Short mmCIF file of C-alpha atoms in Angstrom, two decimals:
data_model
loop_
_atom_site.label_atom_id
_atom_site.label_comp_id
_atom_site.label_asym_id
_atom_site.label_seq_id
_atom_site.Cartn_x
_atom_site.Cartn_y
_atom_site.Cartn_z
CA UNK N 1 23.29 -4.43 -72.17
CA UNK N 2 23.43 -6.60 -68.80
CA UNK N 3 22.39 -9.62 -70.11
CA UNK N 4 22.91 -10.59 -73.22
CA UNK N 5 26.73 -9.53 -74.72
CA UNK N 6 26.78 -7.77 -78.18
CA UNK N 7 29.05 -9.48 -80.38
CA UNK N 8 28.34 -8.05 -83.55
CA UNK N 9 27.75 -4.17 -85.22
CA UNK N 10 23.71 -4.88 -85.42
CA UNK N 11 22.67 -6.13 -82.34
CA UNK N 12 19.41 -4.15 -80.17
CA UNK N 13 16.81 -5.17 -78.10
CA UNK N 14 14.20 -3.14 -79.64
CA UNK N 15 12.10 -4.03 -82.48
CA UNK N 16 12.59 -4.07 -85.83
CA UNK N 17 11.62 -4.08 -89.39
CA UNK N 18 10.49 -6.76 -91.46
CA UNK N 19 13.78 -6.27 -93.42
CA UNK N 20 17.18 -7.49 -93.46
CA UNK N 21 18.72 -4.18 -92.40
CA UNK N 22 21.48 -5.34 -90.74
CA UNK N 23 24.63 -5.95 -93.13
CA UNK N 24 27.44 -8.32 -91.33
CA UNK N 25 29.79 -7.09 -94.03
CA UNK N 26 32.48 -8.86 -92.11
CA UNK N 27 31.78 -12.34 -92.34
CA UNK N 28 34.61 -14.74 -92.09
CA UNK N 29 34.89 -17.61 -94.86
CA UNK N 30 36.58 -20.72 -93.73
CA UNK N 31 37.74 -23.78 -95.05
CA UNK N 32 37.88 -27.01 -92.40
CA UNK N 33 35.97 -27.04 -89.57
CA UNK N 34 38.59 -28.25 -86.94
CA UNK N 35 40.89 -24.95 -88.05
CA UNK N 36 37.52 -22.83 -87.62
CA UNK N 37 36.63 -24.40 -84.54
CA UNK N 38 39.85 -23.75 -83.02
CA UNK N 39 39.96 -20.28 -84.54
CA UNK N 40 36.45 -19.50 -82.13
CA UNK N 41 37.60 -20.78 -79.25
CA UNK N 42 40.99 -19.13 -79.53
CA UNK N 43 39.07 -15.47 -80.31
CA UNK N 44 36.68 -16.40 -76.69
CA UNK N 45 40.01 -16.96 -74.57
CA UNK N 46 41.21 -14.14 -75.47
CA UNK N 47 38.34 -12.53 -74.10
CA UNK N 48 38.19 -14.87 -70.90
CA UNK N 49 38.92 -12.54 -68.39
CA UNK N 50 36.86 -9.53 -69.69
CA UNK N 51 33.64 -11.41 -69.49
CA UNK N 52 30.94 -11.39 -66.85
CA UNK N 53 30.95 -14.01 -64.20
CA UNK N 54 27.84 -14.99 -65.21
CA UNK N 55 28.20 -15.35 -68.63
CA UNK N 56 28.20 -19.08 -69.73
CA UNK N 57 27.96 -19.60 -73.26
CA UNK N 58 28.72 -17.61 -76.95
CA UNK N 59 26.17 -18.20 -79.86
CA UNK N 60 28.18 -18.44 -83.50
CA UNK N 61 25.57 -18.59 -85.97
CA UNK N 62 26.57 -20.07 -89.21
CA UNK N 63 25.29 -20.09 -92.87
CA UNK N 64 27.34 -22.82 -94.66
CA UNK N 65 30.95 -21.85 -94.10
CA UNK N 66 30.37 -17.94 -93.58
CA UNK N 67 30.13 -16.89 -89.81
CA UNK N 68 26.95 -14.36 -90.03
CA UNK N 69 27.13 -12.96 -86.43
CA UNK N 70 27.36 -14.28 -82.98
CA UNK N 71 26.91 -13.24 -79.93
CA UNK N 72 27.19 -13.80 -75.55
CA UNK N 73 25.10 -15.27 -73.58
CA UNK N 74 24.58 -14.44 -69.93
CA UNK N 75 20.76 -14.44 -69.13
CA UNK N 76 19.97 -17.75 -68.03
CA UNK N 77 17.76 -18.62 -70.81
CA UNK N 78 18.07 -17.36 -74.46
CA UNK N 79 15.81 -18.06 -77.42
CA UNK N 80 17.76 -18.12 -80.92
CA UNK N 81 14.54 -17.63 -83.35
CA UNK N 82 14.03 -16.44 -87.07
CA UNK N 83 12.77 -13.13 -86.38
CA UNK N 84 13.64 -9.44 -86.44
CA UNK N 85 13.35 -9.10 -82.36
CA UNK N 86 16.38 -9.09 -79.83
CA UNK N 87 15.13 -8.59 -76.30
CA UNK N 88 17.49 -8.22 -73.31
CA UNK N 89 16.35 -10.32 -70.39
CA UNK N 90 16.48 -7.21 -67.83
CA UNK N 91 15.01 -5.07 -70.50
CA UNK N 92 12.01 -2.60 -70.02
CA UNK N 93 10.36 -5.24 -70.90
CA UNK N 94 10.91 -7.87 -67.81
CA UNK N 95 11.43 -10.29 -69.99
CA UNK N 96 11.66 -13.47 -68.29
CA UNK N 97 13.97 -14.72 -71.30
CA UNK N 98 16.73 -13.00 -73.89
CA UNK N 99 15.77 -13.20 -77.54
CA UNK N 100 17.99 -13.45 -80.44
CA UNK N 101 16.24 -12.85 -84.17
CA UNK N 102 18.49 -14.19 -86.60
CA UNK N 103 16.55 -12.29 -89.67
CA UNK N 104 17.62 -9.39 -88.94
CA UNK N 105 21.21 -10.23 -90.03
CA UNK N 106 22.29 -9.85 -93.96
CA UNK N 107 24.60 -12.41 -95.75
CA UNK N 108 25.13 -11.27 -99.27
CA UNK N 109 26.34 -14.64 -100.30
CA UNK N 110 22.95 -16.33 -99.02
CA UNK N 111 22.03 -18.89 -101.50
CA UNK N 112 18.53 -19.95 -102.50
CA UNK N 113 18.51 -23.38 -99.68
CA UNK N 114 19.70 -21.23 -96.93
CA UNK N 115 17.01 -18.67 -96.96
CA UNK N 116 14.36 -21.38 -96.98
CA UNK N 117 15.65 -22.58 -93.75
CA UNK N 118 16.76 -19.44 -92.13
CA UNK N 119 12.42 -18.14 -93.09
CA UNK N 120 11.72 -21.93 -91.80
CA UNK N 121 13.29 -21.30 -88.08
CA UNK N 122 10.72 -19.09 -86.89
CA UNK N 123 10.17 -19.89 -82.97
CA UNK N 124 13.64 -21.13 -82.86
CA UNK N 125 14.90 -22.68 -80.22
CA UNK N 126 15.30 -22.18 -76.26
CA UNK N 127 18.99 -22.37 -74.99
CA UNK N 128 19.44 -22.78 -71.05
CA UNK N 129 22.51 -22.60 -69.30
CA UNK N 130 22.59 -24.08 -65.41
CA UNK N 131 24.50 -23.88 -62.60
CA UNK N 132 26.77 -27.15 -62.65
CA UNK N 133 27.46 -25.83 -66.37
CA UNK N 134 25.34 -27.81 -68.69
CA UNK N 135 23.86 -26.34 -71.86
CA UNK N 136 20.32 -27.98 -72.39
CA UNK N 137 18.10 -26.67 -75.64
CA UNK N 138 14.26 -27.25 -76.22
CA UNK N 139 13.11 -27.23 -79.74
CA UNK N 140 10.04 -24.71 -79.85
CA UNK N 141 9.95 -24.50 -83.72
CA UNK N 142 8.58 -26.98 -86.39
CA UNK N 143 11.72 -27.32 -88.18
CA UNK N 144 13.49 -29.99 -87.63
CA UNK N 145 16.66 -29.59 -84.80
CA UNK N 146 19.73 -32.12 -84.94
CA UNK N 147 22.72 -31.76 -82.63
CA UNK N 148 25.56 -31.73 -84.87
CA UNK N 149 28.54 -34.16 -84.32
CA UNK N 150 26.88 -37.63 -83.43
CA UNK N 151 29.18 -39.49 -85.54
CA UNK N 152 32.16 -38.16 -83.88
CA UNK N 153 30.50 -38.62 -80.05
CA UNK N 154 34.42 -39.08 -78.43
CA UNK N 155 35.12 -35.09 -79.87
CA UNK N 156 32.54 -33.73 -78.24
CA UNK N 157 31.05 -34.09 -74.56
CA UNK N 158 27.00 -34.89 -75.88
CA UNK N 159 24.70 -36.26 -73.56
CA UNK N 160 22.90 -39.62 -73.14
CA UNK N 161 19.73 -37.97 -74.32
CA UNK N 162 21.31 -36.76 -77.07
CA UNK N 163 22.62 -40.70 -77.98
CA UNK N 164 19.07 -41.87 -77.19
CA UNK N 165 17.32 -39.46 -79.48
CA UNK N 166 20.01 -40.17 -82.27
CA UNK N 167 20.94 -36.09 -82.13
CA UNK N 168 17.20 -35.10 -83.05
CA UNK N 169 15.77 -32.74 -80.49
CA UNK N 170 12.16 -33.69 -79.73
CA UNK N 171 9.43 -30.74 -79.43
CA UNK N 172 8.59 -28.61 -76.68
CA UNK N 173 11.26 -30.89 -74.58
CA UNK N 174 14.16 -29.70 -72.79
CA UNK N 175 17.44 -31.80 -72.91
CA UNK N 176 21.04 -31.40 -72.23
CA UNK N 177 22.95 -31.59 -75.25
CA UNK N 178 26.33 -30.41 -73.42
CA UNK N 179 27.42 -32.60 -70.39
CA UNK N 180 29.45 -30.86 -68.41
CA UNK N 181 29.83 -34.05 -66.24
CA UNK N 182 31.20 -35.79 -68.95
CA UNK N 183 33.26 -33.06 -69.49
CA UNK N 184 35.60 -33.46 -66.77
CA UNK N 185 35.49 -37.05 -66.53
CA UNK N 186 37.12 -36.65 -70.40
CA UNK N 187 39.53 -34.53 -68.20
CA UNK N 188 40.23 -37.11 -66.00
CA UNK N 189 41.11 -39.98 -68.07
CA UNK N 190 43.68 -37.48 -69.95
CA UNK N 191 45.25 -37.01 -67.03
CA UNK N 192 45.00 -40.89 -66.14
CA UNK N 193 46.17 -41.88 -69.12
CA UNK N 194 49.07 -38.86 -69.47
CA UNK N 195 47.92 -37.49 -72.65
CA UNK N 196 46.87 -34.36 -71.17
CA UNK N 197 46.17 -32.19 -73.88
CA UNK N 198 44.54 -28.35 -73.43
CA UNK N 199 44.15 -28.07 -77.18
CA UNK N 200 42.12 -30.88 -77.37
CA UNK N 201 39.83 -30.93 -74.48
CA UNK N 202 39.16 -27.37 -75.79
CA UNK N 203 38.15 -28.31 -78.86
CA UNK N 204 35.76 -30.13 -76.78
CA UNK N 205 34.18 -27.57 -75.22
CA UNK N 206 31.96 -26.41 -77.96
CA UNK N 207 28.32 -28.10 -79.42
CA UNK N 208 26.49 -27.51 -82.58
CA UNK N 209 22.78 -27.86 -83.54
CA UNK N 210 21.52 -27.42 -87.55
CA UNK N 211 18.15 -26.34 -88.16
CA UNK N 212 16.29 -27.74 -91.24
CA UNK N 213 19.08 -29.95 -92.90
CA UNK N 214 22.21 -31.40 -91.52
CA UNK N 215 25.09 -32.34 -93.54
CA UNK N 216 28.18 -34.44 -91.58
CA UNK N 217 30.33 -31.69 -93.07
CA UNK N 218 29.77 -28.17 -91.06
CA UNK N 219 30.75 -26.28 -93.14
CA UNK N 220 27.91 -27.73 -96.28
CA UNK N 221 25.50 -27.40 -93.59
CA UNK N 222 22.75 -24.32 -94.79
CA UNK N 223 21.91 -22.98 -91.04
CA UNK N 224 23.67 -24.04 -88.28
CA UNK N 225 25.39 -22.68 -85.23
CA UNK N 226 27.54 -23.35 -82.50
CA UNK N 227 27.86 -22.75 -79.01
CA UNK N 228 31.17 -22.55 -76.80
CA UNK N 229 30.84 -23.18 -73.22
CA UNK N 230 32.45 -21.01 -71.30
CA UNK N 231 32.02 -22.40 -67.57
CA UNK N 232 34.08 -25.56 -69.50
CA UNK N 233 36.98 -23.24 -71.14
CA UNK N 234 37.12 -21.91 -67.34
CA UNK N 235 37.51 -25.17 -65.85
CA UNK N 236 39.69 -25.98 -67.90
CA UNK N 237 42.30 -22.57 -67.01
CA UNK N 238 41.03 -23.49 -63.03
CA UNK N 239 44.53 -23.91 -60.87
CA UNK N 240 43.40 -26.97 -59.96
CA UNK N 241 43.13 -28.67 -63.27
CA UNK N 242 46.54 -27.03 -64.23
CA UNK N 243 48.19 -28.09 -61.17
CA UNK N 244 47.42 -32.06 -61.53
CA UNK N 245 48.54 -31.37 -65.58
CA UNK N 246 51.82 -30.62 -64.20
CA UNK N 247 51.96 -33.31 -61.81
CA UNK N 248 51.02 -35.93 -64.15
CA UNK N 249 53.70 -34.31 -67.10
CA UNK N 250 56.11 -34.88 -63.84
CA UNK N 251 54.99 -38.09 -63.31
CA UNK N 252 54.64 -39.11 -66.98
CA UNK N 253 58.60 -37.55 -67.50
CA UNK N 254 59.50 -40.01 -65.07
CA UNK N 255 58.16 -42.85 -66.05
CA UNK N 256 59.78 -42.19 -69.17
CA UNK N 257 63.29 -41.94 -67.58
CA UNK N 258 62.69 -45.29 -65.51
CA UNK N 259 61.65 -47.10 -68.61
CA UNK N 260 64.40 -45.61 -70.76
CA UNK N 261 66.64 -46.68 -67.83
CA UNK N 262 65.51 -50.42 -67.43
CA UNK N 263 65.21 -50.82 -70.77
CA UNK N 264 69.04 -50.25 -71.08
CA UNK N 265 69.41 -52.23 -68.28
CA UNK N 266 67.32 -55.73 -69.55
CA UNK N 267 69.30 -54.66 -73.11
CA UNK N 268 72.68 -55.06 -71.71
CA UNK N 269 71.87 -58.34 -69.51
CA UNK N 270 70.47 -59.62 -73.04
CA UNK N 271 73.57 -59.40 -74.69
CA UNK N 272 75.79 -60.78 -71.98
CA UNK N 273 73.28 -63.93 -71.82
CA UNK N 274 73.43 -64.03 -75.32
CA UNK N 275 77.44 -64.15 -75.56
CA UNK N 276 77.51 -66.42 -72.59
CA UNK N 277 74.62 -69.09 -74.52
CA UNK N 278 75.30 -71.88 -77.58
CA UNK N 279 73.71 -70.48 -79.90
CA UNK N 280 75.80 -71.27 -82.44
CA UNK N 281 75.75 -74.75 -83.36
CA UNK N 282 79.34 -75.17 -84.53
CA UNK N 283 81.10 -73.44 -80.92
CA UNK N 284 78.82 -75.98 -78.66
CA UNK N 285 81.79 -78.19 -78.46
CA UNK N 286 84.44 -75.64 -78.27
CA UNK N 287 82.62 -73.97 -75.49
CA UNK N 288 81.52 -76.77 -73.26
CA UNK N 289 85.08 -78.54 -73.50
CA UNK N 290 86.97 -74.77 -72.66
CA UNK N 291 85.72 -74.39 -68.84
CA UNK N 292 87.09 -78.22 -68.08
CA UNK N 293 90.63 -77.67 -70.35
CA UNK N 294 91.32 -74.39 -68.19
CA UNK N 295 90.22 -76.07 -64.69
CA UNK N 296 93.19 -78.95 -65.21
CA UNK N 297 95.99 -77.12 -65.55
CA UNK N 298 94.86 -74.49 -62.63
CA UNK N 299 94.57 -77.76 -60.17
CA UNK N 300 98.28 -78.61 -61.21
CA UNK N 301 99.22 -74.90 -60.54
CA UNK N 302 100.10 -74.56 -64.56
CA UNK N 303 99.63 -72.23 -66.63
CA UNK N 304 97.09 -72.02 -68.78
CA UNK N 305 99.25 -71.65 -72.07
CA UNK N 306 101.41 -74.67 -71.39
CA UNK N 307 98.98 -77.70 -71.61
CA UNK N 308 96.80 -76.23 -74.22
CA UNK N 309 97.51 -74.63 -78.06
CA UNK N 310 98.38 -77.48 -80.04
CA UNK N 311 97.56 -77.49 -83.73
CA UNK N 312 96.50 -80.64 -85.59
CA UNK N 313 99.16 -81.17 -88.07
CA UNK N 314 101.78 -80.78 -84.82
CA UNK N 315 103.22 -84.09 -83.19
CA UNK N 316 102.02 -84.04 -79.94
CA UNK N 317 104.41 -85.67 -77.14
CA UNK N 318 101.78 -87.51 -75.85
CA UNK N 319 100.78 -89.05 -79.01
CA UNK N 320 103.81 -89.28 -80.71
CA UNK N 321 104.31 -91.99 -83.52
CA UNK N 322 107.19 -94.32 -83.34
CA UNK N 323 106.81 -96.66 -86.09
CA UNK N 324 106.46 -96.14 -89.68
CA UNK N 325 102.90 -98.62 -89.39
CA UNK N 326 101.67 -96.09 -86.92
CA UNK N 327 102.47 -92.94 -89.85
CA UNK N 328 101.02 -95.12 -92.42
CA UNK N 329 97.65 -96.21 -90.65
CA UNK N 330 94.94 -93.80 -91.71
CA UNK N 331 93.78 -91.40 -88.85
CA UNK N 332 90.18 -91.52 -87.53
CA UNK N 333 87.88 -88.98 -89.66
CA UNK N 334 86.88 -86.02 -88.10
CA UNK N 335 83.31 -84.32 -88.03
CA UNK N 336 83.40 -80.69 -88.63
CA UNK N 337 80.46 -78.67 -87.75
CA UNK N 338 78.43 -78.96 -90.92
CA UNK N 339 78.93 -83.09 -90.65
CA UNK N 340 81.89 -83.10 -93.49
CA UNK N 341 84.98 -85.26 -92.74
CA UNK N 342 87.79 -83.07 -92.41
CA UNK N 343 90.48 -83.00 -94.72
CA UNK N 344 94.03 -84.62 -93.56
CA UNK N 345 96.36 -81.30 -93.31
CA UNK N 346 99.02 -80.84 -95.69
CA UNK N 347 101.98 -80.91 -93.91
CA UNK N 348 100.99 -84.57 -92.41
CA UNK N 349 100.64 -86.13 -95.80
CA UNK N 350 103.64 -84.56 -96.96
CA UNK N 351 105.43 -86.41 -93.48
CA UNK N 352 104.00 -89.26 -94.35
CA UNK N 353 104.98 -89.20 -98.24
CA UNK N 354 108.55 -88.49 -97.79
CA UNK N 355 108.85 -91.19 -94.51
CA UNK N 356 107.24 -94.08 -97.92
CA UNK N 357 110.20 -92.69 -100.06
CA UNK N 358 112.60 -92.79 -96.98
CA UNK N 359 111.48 -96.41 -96.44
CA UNK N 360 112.00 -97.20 -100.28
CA UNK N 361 115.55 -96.04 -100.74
CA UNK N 362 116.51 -97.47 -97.90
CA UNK N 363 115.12 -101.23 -99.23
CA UNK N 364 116.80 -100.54 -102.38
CA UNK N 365 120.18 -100.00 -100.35
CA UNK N 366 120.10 -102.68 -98.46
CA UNK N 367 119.58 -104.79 -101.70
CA UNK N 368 122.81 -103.56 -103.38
CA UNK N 369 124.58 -103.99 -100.51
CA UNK N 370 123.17 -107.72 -99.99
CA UNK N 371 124.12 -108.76 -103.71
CA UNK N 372 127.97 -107.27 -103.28
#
């Protein structure tokens, strides 16, 4: 057929009988609707370069979570209804418009709700496929039509009239309920952003419309269906897409190393600005005094070493005690960092105890020797 793409063992144009004679023993049974999803578009890319130019969409048709049969679409309009007839748009028949009878396809499994909607579907709906690669649908049956996925509007590439009519298709009025527009501005702010990602955008390339009853889970839903764009999978394989991918992964890469890079960078100058600060209460002193104690002995031309390095309990030349008043007068307390007075060292105390019992002996001497 030239038109409209057989995708499943029962598919003709001609007429047939008021009887499900076709048996889709091959139904597939799935269990989350992002792993079927990307199961469907993975089996059309495969396909991708066998199709007809002008083919633009696939049709899954869906009772709960079995795939009954599905099929491609490349007449320019199709109508999916609920009856026995397919009809080829370049048929004998110069039809004007493809037709797709979903009764005429068996599911064993049917249960008791999703016959009553499948026998409800009756004129169906219209789906149109233009040239800038926009799907729009018209509702021609009774039953009510809902575009599926309005809660999750940022996974799929729906419309404004879509929004506006809250996912409800009105009667006898054609809409677009895939934006191809929108489409490749989600493209674009991937790329702007750099979180390019093909898997995603392809999961994006797909819309779904329930007839009768919609439930926010797919895969609860009695009839339902989806349809994969295929002008959008192309654009998305196009060399030009592809080629600013790469350039922004390039880009993105670098960016990446330059951060990386002055991130070091600011981590080292943190640390050296962090040795070089007071940050510690108790070496504020010790630091501000060590620049000026190293500056006086360079301006004398001595070394460092030779003015500097005395410890406390050490007689310094400078200071040095002469009289035995000077050893006993208490020293001035010192403030250590916490605000304690320091303790006297040992070794001073123990100078100073032995220079009292020095003193003593020698009084007591100089006694003895004064009676004699």
């Amino acid at each position: 057929m030239a038109e409209l793409n057989r995708a499943s063992s029962g598919w003709h144009h001609h007429q047939r009988p008021h009887a499900d004679v076709v048996d889709t023993s091959n139904i597939i049974a799935t269990e989350h609707p992002a792993t079927f999803r990307e199961e469907l578009i993975y089996g059309v890319l495969v396909s991708l370069n066998k199709l007809q130019s002008k083919t633009w969409g696939k049709v899954i048709y869906m009772e709960r979570g079995r795939q009954v049969t599905s099929t491609y679409l490349s007449s320019r309009s199709v109508v999916i209804d609920g009856s026995f007839t397919s009809v080829d748009g370049d048929s004998a028949e110069r039809a004007t418009v493809a037709k797709f009878g979903l009764r005429q396809f068996q599911n064993r499994l049917r249960d008791r709700d999703t016959a009553y909607f499948r026998d409800q579907i009756r004129e169906g709906v219209r789906l149109t496929g233009d040239s800038d690669g926009n799907i729009l649908a018209c509702r021609l049956t009774e039953l009510t039509v809902t575009v599926k996925g309005l809660q999750q509007p940022h996974s799929f590439c729906l419309s404004a009239d879509v929004l506006l009519q809250k996912g409800n298709l009105p009667f006898d009025e054609t809409i677009k309920i895939f934006d191809m527009k929108e489409f490749r501005s989600t493209i674009a702010l991937e790329l702007k952003r750099g979180e390019f990602s093909k898997e995603r955008l392809r999961r994006a390339c797909l819309v779904g419309l329930s007839f009768g009853q919609d439930d926010a889970d797919d895969l609860e839903t009695p009839c339902w269906m989806y349809i994969i764009s295929i002008s959008a999978l192309k654009e998305l394989e196009s060399p030009e897409v592809k080629r600013q991918a790469q350039q922004q992964a390039a880009l993105a890469q670098m960016k990446s190393e330059d951060k990386y890079k002055e991130s070091a960078a600011k981590q080292r100058t943190d640390r050296s600005r962090w040795a070089k600060s007071d940050q510690r209460d108790h070496l504020a002193n010790k630091e501000a005094g060590m620049p000026q104690l190293r500056e006086q002995p360079r301006a004398k031309k001595q070394l460092v070493g030779e003015s500097i390095g005395y410890y406390s309990w050490e007689i310094q030349p400078s200071k040095e005690r002469t009289t035995m008043e000077e050893l006993q007068r208490p020293a001035a307390p010192k403030i250590g960092r916490s605000g304690e007075r320091v303790r006297q060292w040992a070794k001073l105390e123990t100078a100073i105890k032995i220079s009292h019992i020095k003193a003593a002996k020698d009084a007591s001497n100089d006694q003895v020797s004064g009676q004699d």
